[in-house]
Structure formats: structure tokens, C-alpha cells
mmCIF file of C-alpha atoms in Angstrom:
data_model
loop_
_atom_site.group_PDB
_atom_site.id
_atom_site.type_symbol
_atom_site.label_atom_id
_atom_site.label_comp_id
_atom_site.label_asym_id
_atom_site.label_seq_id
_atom_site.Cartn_x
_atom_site.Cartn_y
_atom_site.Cartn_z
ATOM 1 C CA UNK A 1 2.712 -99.495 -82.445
ATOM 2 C CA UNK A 2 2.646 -96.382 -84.619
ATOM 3 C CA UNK A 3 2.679 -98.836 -88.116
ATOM 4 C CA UNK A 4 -0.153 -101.044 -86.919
ATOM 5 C CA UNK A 5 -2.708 -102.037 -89.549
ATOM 6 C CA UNK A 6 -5.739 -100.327 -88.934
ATOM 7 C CA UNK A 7 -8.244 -102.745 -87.883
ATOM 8 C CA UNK A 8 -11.476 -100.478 -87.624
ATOM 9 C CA UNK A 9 -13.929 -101.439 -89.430
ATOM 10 C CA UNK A 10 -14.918 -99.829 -92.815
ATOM 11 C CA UNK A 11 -18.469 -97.738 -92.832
ATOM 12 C CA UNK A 12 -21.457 -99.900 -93.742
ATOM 13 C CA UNK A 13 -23.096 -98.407 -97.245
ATOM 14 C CA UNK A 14 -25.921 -96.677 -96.713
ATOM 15 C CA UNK A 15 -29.334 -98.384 -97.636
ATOM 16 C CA UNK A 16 -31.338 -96.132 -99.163
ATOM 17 C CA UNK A 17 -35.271 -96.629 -99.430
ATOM 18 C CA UNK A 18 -36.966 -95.826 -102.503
ATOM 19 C CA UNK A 19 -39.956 -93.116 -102.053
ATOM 20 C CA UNK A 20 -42.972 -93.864 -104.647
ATOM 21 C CA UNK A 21 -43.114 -90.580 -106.262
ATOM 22 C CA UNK A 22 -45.665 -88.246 -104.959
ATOM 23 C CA UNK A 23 -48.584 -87.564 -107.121
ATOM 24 C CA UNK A 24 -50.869 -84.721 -106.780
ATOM 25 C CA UNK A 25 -53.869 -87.412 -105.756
ATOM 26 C CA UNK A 26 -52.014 -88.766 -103.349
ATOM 27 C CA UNK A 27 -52.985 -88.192 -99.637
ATOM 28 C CA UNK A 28 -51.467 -91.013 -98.231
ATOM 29 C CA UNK A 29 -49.774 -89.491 -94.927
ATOM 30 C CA UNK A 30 -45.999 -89.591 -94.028
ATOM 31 C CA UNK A 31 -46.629 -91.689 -91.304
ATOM 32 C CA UNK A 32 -47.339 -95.025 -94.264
ATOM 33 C CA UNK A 33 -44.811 -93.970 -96.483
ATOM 34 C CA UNK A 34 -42.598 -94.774 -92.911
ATOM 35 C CA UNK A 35 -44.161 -98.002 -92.264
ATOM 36 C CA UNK A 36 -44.238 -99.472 -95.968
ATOM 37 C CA UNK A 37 -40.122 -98.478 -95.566
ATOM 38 C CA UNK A 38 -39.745 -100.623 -92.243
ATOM 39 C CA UNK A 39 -41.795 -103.491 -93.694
ATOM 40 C CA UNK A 40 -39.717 -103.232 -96.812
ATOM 41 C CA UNK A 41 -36.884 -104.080 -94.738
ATOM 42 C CA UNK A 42 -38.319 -106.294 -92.862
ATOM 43 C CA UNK A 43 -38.852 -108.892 -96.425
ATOM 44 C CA UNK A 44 -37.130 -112.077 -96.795
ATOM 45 C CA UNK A 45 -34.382 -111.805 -99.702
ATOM 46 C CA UNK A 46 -37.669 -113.358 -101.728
ATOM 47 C CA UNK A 47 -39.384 -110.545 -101.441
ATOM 48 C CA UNK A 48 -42.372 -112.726 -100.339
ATOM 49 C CA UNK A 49 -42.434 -113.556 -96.530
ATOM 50 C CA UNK A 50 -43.529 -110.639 -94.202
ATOM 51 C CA UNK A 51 -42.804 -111.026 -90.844
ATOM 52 C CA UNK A 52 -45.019 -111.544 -87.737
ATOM 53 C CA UNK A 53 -43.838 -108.018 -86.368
ATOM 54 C CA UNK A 54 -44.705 -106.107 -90.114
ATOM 55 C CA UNK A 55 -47.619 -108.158 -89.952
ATOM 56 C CA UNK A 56 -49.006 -107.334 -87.158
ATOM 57 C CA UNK A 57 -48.263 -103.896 -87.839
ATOM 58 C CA UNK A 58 -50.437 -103.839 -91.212
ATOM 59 C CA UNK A 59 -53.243 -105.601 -89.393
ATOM 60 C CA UNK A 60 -52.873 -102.112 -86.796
ATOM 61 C CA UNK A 61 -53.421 -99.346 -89.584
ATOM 62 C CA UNK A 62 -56.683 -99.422 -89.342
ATOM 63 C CA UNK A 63 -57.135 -98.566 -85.468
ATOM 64 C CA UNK A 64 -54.023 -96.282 -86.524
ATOM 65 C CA UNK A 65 -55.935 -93.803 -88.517
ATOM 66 C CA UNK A 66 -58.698 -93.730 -86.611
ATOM 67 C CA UNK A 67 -55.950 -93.030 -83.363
ATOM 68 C CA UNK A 68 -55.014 -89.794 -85.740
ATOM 69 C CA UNK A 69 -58.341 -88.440 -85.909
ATOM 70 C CA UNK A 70 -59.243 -88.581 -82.007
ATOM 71 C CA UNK A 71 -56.114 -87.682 -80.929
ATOM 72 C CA UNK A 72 -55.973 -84.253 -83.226
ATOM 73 C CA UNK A 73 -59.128 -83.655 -81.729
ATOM 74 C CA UNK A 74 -57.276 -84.377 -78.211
ATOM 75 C CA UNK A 75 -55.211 -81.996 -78.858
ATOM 76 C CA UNK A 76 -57.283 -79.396 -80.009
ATOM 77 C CA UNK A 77 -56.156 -79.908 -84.250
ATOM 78 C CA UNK A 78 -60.036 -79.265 -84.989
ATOM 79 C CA UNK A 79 -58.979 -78.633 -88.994
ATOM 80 C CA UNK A 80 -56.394 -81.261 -89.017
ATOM 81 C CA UNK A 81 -58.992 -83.964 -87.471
ATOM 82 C CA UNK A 82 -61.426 -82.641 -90.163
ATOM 83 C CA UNK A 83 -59.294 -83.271 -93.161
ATOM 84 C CA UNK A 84 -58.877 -86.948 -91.613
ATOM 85 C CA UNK A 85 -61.971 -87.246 -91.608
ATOM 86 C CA UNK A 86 -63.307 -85.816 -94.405
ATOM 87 C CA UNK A 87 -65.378 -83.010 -93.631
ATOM 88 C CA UNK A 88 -65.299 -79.617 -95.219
ATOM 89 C CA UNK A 89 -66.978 -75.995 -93.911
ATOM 90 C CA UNK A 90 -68.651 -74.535 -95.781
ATOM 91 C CA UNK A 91 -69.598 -70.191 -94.999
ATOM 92 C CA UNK A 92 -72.410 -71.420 -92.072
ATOM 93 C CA UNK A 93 -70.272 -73.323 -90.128
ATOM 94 C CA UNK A 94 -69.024 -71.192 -88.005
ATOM 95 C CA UNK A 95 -67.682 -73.657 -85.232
ATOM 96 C CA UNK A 96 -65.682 -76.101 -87.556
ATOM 97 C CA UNK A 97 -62.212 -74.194 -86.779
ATOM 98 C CA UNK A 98 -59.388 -74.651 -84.702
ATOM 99 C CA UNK A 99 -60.579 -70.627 -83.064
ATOM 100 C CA UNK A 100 -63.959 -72.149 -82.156
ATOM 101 C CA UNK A 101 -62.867 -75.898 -80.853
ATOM 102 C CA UNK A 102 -60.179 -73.802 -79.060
ATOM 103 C CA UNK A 103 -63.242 -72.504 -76.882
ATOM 104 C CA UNK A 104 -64.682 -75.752 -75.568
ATOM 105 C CA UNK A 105 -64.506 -76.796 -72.352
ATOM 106 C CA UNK A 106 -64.473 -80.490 -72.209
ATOM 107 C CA UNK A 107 -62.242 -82.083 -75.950
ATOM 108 C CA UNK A 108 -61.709 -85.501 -75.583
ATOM 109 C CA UNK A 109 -59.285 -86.210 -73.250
ATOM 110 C CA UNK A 110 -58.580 -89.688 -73.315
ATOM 111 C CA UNK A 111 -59.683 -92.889 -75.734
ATOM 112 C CA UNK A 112 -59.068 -96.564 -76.429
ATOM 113 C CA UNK A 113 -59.185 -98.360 -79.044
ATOM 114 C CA UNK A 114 -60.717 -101.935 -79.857
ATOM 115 C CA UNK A 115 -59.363 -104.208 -82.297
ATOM 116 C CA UNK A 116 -60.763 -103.404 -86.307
ATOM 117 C CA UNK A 117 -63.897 -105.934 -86.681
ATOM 118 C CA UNK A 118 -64.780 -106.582 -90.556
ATOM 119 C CA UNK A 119 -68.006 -108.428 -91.271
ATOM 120 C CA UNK A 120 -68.400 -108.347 -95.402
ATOM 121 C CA UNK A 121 -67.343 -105.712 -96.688
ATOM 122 C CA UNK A 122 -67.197 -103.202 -94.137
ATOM 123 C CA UNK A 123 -64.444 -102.667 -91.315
ATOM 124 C CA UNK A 124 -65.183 -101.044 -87.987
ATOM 125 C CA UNK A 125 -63.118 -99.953 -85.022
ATOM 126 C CA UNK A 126 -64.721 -99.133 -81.743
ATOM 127 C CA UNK A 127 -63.197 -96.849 -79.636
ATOM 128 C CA UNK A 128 -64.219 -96.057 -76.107
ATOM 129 C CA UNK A 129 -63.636 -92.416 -75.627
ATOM 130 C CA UNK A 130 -63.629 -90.032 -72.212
ATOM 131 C CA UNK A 131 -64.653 -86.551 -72.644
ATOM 132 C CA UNK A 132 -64.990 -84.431 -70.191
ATOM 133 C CA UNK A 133 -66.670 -86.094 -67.109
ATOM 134 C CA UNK A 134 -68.310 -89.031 -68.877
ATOM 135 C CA UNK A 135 -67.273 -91.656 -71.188
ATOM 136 C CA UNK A 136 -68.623 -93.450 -73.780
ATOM 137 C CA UNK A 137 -68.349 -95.629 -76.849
ATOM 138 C CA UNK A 138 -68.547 -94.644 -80.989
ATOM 139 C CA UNK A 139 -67.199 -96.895 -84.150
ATOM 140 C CA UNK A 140 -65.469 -95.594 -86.736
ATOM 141 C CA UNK A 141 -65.428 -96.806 -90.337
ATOM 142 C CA UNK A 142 -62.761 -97.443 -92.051
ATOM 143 C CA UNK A 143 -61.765 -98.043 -95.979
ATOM 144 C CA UNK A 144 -59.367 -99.625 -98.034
ATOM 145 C CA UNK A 145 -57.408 -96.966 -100.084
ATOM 146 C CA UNK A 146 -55.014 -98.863 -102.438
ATOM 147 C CA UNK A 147 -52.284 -100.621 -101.849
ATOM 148 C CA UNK A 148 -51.818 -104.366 -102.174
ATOM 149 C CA UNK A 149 -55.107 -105.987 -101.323
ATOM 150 C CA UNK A 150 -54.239 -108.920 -99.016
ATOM 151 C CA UNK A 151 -50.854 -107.899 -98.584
ATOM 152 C CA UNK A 152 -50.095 -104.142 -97.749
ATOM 153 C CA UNK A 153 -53.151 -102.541 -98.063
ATOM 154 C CA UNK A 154 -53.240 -98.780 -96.859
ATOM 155 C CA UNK A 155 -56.684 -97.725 -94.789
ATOM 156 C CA UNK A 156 -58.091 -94.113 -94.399
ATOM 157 C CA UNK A 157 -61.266 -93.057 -92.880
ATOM 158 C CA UNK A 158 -64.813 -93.616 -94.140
ATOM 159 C CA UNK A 159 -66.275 -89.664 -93.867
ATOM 160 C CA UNK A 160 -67.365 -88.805 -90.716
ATOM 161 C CA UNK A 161 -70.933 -86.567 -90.554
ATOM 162 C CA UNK A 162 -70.033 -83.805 -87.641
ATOM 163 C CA UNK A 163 -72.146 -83.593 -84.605
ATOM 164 C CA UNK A 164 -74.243 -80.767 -84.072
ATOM 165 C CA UNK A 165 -74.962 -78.307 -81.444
ATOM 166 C CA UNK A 166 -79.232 -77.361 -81.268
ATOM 167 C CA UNK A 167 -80.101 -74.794 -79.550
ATOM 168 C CA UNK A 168 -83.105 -72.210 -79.428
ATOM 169 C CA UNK A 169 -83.469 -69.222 -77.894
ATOM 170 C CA UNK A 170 -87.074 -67.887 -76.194
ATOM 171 C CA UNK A 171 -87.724 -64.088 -75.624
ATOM 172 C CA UNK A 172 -88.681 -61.070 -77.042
ATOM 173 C CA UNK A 173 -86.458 -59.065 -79.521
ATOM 174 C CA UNK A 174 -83.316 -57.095 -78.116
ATOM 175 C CA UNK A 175 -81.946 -60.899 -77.964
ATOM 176 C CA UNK A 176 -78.314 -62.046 -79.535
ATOM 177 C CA UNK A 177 -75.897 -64.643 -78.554
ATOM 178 C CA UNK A 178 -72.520 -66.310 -79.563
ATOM 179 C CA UNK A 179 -71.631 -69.944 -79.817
ATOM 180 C CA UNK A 180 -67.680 -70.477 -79.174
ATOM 181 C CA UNK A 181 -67.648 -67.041 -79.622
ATOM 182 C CA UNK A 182 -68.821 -67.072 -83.315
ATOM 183 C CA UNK A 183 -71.733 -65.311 -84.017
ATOM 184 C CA UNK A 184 -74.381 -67.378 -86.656
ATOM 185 C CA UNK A 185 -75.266 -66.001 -90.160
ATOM 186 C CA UNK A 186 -78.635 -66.831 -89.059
ATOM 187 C CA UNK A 187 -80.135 -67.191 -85.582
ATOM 188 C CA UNK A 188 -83.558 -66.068 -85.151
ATOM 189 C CA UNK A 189 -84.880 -66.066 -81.514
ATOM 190 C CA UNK A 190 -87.515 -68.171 -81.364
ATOM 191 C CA UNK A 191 -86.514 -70.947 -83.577
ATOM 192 C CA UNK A 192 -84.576 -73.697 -83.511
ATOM 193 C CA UNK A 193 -80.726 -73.431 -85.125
ATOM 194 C CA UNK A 194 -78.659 -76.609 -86.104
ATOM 195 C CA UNK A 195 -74.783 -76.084 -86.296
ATOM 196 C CA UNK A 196 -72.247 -78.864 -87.487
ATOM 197 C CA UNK A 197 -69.551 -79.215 -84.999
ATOM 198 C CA UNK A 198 -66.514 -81.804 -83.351
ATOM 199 C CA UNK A 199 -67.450 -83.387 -80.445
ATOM 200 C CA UNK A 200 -67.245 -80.749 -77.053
ATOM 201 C CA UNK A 201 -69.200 -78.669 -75.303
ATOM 202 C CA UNK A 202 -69.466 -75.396 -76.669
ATOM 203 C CA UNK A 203 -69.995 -72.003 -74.525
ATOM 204 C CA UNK A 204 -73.184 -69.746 -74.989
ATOM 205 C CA UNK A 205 -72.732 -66.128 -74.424
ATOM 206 C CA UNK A 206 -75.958 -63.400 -74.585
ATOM 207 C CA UNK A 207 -76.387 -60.207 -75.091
ATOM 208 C CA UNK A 208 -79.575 -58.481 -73.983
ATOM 209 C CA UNK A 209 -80.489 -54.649 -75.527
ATOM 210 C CA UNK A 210 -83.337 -54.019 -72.491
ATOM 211 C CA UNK A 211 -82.092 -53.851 -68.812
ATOM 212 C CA UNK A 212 -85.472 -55.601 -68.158
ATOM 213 C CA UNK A 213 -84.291 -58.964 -69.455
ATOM 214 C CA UNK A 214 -81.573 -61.435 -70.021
ATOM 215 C CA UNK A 215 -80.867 -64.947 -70.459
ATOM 216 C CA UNK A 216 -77.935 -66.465 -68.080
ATOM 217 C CA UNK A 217 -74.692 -67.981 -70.193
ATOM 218 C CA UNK A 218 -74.567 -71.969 -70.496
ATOM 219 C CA UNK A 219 -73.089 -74.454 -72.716
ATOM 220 C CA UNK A 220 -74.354 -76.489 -74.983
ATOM 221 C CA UNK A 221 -72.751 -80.212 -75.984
ATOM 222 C CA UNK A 222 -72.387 -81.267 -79.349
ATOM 223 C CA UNK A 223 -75.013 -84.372 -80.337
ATOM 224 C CA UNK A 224 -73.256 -87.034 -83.092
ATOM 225 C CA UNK A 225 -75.006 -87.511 -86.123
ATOM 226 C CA UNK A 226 -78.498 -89.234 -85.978
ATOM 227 C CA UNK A 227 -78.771 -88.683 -81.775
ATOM 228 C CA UNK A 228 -80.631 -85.446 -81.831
ATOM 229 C CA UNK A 229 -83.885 -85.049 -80.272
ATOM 230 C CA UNK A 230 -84.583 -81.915 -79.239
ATOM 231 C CA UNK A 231 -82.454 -78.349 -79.298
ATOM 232 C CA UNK A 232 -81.374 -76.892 -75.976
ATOM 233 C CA UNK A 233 -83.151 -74.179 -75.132
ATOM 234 C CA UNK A 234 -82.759 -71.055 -73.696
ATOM 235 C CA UNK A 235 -85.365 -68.789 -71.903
ATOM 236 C CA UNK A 236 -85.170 -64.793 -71.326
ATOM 237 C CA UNK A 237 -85.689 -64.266 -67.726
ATOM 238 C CA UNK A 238 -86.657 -60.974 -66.416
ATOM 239 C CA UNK A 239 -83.782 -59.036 -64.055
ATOM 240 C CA UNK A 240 -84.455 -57.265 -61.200
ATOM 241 C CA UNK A 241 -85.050 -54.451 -62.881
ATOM 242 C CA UNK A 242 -87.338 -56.039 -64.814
ATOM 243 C CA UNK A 243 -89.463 -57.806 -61.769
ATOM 244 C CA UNK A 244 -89.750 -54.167 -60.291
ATOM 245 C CA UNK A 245 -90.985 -52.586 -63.437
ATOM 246 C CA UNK A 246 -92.991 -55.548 -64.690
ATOM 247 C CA UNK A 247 -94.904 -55.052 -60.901
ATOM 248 C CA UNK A 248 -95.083 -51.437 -61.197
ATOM 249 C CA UNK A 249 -96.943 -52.267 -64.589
ATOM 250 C CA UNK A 250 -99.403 -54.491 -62.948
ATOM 251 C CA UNK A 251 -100.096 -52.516 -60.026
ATOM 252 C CA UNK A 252 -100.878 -49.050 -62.123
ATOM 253 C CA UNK A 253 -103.251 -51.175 -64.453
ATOM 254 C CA UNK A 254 -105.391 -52.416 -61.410
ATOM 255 C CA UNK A 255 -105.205 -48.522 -59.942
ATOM 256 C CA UNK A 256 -106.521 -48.053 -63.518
ATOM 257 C CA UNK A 257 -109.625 -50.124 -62.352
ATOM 258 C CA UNK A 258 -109.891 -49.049 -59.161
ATOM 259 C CA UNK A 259 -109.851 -45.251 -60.373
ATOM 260 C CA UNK A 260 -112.684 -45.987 -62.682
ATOM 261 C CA UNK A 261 -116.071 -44.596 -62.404
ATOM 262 C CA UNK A 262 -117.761 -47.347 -64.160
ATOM 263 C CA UNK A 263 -120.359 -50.567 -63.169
ATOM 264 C CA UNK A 264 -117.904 -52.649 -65.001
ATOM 265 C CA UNK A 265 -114.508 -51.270 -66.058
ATOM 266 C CA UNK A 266 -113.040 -52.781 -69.160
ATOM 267 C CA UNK A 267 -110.171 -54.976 -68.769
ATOM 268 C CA UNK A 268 -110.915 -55.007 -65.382
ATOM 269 C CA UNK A 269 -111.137 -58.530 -62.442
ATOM 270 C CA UNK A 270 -114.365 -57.256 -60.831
ATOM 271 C CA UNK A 271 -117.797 -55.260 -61.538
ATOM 272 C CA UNK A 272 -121.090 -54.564 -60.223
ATOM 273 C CA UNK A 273 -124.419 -54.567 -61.081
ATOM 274 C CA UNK A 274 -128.069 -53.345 -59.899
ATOM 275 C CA UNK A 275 -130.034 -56.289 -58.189
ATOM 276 C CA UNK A 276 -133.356 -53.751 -57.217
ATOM 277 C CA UNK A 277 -135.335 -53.762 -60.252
ATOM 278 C CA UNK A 278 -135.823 -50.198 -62.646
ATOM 279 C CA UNK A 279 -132.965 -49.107 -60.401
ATOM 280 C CA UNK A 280 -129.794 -47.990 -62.207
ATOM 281 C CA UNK A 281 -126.174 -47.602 -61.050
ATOM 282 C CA UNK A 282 -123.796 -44.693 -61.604
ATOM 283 C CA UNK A 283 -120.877 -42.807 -60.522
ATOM 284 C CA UNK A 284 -119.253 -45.625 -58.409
ATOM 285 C CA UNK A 285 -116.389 -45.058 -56.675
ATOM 286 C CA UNK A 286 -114.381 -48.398 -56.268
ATOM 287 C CA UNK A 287 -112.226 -48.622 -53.013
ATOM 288 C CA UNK A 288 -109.123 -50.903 -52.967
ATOM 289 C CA UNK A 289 -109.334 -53.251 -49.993
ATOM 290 C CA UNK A 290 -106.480 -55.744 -50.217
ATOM 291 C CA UNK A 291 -103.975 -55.234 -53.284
ATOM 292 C CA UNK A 292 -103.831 -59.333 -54.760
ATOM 293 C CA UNK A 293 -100.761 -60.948 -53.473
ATOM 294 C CA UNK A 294 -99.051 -60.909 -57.257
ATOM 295 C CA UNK A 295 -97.008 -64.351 -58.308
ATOM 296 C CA UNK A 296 -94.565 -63.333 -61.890
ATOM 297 C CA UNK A 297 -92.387 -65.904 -63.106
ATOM 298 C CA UNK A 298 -89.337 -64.889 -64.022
ATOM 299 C CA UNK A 299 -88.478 -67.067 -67.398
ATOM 300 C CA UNK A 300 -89.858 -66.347 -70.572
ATOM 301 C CA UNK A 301 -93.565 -68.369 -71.288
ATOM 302 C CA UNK A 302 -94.597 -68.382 -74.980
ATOM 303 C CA UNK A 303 -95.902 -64.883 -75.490
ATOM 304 C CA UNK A 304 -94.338 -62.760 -72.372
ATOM 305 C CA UNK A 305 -93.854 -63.419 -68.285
ATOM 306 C CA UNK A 306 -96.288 -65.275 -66.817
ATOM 307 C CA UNK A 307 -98.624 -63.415 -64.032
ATOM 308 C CA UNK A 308 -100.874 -64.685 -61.769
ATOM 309 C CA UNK A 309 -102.487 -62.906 -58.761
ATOM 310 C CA UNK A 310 -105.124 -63.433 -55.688
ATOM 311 C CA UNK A 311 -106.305 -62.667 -52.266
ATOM 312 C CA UNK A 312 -107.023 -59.187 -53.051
ATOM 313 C CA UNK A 313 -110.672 -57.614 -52.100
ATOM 314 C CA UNK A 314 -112.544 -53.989 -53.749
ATOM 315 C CA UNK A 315 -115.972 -52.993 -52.348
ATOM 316 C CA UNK A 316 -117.636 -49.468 -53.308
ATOM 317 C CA UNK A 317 -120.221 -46.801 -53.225
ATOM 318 C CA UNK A 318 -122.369 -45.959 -56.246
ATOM 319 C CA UNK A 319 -125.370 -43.409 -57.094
ATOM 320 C CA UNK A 320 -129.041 -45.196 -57.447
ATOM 321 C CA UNK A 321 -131.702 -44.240 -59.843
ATOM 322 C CA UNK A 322 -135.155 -45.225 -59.848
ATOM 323 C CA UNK A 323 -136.418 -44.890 -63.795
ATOM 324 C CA UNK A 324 -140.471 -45.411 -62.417
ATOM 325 C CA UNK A 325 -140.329 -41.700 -60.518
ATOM 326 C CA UNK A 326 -137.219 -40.525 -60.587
ATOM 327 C CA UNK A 327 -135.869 -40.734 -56.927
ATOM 328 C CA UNK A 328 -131.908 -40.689 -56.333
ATOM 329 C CA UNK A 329 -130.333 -42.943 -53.516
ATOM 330 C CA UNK A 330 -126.751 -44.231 -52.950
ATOM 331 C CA UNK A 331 -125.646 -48.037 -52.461
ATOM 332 C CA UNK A 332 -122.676 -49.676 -51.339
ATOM 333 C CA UNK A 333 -120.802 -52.961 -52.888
ATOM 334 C CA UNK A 334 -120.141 -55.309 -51.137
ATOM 335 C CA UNK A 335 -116.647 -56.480 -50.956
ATOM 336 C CA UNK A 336 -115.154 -58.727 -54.142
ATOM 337 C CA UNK A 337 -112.520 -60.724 -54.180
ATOM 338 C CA UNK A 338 -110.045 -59.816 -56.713
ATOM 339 C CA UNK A 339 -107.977 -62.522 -58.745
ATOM 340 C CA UNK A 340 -106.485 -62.412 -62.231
ATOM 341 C CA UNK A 341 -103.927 -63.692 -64.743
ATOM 342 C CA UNK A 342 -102.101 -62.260 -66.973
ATOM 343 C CA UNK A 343 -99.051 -61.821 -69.587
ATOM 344 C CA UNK A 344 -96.291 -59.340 -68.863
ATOM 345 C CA UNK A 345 -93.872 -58.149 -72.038
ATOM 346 C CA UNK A 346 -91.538 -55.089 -72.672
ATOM 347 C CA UNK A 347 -91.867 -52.930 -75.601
ATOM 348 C CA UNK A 348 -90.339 -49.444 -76.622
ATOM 349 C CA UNK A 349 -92.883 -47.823 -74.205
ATOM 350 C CA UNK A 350 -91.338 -50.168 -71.435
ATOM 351 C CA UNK A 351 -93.195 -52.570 -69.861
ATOM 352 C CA UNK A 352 -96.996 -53.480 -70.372
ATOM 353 C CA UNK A 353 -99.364 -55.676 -68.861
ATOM 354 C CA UNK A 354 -102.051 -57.526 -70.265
ATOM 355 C CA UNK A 355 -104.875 -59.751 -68.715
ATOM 356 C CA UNK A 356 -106.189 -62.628 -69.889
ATOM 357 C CA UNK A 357 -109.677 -62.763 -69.191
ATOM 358 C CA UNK A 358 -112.393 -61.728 -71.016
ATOM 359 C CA UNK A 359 -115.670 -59.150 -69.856
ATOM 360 C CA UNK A 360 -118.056 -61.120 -67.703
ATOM 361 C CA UNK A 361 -116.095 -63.757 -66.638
ATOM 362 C CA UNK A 362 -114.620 -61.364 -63.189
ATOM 363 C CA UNK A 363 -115.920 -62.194 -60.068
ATOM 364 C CA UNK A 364 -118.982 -59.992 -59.450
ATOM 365 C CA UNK A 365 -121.184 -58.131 -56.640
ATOM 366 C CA UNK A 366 -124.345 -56.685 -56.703
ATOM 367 C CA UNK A 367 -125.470 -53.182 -55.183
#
């Protein structure tokens, strides 16, 4: 019937939530103002009953901030998990950025979350987060920040002191590296460097100036606050270049030796001496017998590359002089075993070789 009362019912007025204003102080997130508006709603006309379901929800803000901060960092939000928690970067911290934790290869991925514990005056939540391939467990703090204490308090995060990421690097100069692609203000090779950071593992890139040398990429994963024990370290190792050179050095320093004309050559793993009284040696002539079977490690060793070398053998000739009357003879030397250590390194002249032994400590032969 066209004159039919209309029976539909009339639109319900809107309710409208009051905001508190917004003061320039105030960093209490959207996310409260939201829930303070449902539990508003959810008060008796007395204004003075919650209910088990806004109850329950207040007793859950605590576990709920600290959810914000590990899941920004899930998600990659390294400056947004920052301000959460309270940390600022200053000029040397180079990997507290969402550029650098955009680099990492293993961000949390997954967490859960225990139920807040508060023992005096303090309020924990444990949360069991995975990270990469390996899991394990880290409390958060957490703080009353106004509200109505005992009824709708509002929680934010106690600050949280970044991890780090220790590392030191071991070689000669013509080192640099990067750290999530940022390069350090300061970075010296040779001692240790300490950089705040989120929790990941960051990549380590080098450069090397000398085709002798390098040191192979890595990574290096943060350590929290008060769990550091030593810094990662890197070593130069020598290339393949720098193993042919380095020998090339060692064998032209004992062809030094053996070219020498002297008793006992300086610097030198063998000599010889007179054993016939008032009889004096000269112009020997040293013969190579078997060149020492030469062991050089590769990585970097305090000062240089580590050489050691045996099974090698010299024997010679040499000119004898009598002092009583003057007669001339020739002698022969017996052969000597030939062994010696040593420290390789690279300089702008390229590579050099020096031995560690002192004179008179060679093995020895008489003529």
C-alpha cells in the first residue's frame, strides 16, 4: 500500500568519544587512545565497574608495547622500534637506521610473549624470540606512564641499551671495511671497534689496496648489552698472488746466503768455521744442496705471515791459511742442514722477508 506508515526504523545518534586533547608531551600512541575509547564504552552507567573483557585487556598493555617494539624490528622499522624503545643515534652510530637494519640477514622473525611478571616495583615481560636459525629468550621492562594507577594505567617501555657488534680487524695497512654497508668514523685496523646496533647479523665487506692480501667477507651478530666478551675478529690472509711473491721473497734471501762469500753470512741459517788450529778460512763458496721444504701460513700472525722452513742441506769449498808459515790449502764443508723461521710482510717495495734468529744460533759445520 502506497500510504503505508513507514515503519523503518529511525537512525541511532551517533556516540561520539571524547579525545583528551593532545599535548605536546604527550607520546601516548594511537593505539591507547583506541583502547581507553572501547573500555569507555565498555563502563557500567556508574562509571565504576570495568568489565572482565576491558579488564583483561588493561592487564595485556604491558606485553602490548613490548609486542610493538619486536615486531617493528620484525618488520624491518629499525627507527620506529628505536623511538619505542628509547634509544637515540647519535653521529657514530652508523648502523642504528632503517638503511643499515635493511642489510641484515637474519631480523627477528618470529616471538612470543609471556605473561607481565611484577615483583615490587618493577614489571617484566619475557619474550621468547626466533631469529634467524636459533631462538632464544630476553625480558623486557616495562613502566607505568600515567594514567589511573590501579585502574587504567597506560605502560611504555623502560629504555632499552642497543646491542653491539665487536669486531677487529688484523693486517697490515691498505685495509678498510664496511659494516651494513656503512663505513665507521673510526676503525683502525688493529684494534678493537664497538658499534651500538638492533639485534641481527650484520654483513662485513673489505677492501684490500695490495693484490698480495685480503681478508674474506663475513658477518658479524649483534651481542645485547652486558653479553660481550670478546670482538670478532678478522685476519688478512695472503692471495695467491701474495703466496707466490711472499715465496719468491724467501727464496732470493736464502740465494742471498748461498751467494755469499763469507764464513758466516749475516742473517743467514748456516756458517762455518776453522777447526785446524792458526788456520784461517776465506773465499768460501757455499753450494745449495736441498732448497728447505718452506711451510707460510696464509692468515695474518701479529707482526706479518708466519714462515717456517726445513729439510734443506748447503755444504762448500773455502781457501785455508796457515798464519805460522804462510802455506795456502783449500777445504770443503761438510754438508748443513738448513732450517729457519721467519716473518713475511708487504711494504711499498713489495714483499720482504725477515728471519727470526739471531747470529750464532744457525746450525754450523766446521772445515
Amino acid at each position: 500500500m502506497d500510504d503505508a506508515p513507514d515503519f523503518a526504523p529511525a537512525p541511532a545518534p551517533a556516540i561520539e568519544t571524547a579525545q583528551p586533547p593532545k599535548r605536546s608531551s604527550d607520546h601516548v600512541p594511537h593505539w591507547v587512545w583506541a583502547m581507553i575509547a572501547a573500555v569507555t564504552l565498555l563502563t557500567t552507567a556508574a562509571g565504576a565497574t570495568l568489565s572482565i573483557t576491558a579488564i583483561a585487556a588493561l592487564q595485556n598493555l604491558p606485553r602490548t608495547v613490548v609486542a610493538a617494539y619486536l615486531s617493528d624490528l620484525e618488520h624491518g622499522k629499525a627507527e620506529a622500534a628505536m623511538k619505542l624503545a628509547g634509544i637515540r643515534a647519535g653521529a657514530g652510530d652508523v648502523l642504528l637506521s632503517d638503511a643499515a637494519y635493511a642489510t641484515i640477514t637474519d631480523r627477528i622473525r618470529s616471538f612470543t610473549l609471556q605473561p607481565a611478571v611484577t615483583r615490587g616495583s618493577k614489571t617484566t615481560v619475557k619474550a621468547t624470540i626466533t631469529q634467524g636459525d636459533r631462538t632464544y629468550q630476553r625480558s623486557f621492562t616495562v613502566e607505568p606512564a600515567g594514567g589511573i594507577p590501579g585502574v587504567l594505567p597506560f605502560w611504555t617501555l623502560a629504555p632499552i641499551t642497543p646491542d653491539t657488534v665487536d669486531l677487529k680487524v688484523n693486517g697490515p695497512a691498505g685495509l678498510a671495511y664496511t659494516v651494513a654497508g656503512k663505513h665507521p668514523e673510526s676503525m683502525p685496523i688493529g684494534t678493537a671497534v664497538t658499534l651500538r646496533a638492533l639485534p641481527g647479523t650484520y654483513p662485513v665487506k673489505f677492501t684490500s689496496s695490495n693484490e698480495n692480501f685480503e681478508v674474506w667477507d663475513a658477518d658479524v651478530t649483534a651481542t645485547p648489552a652486558g653479553g660481550y666478551e670478546s670482538p670478532t675478529e678478522f685476519n688478512a690472509r695472503l692471495s695467491s698472488a701474495g703466496d707466490a711473491a711472499g715465496r719468491r721473497a724467501i727464496d732470493a734471501w736464502l740465494d742471498a746466503c748461498v751467494a755469499s762469500t763469507e764464513a758466516d753470512p749475516k742473517d743467514c741459517p748456516f756458517f762455518t768455521f776453522s777447526q785446524l788450529p792458526g788456520v784461517t778460512i776465506s773465499d768460501v763458496h757455499w753450494h745449495l744442496g736441498t732448497r728447505p721444504i718452506v711451510d707460510l701460513n696464509p692468515e695474518w700472525n701479529s707482526d706479518g705471515w708466519q714462515v717456517s722452513a726445513d729439510s734443506g742441506s748447503v755444504s762448500g769449498d773455502v781457501d785455508l791459511l796457515r798464519s805460522s808459515d804462510g802455506a795456502t790449502g783449500t777445504g770443503t764443508i761438510d754438508s748443513i742442514p738448513v732450517a729457519f723461521a721467519g716473518i713475511l710482510t708487504f711494504d711499498g717495495g713489495g714483499p720482504r722477508f725477515v728471519p727470526l734468529y739471531s747470529d750464532g744460533s744457525q746450525p754450523q759445520s766446521g772445515a
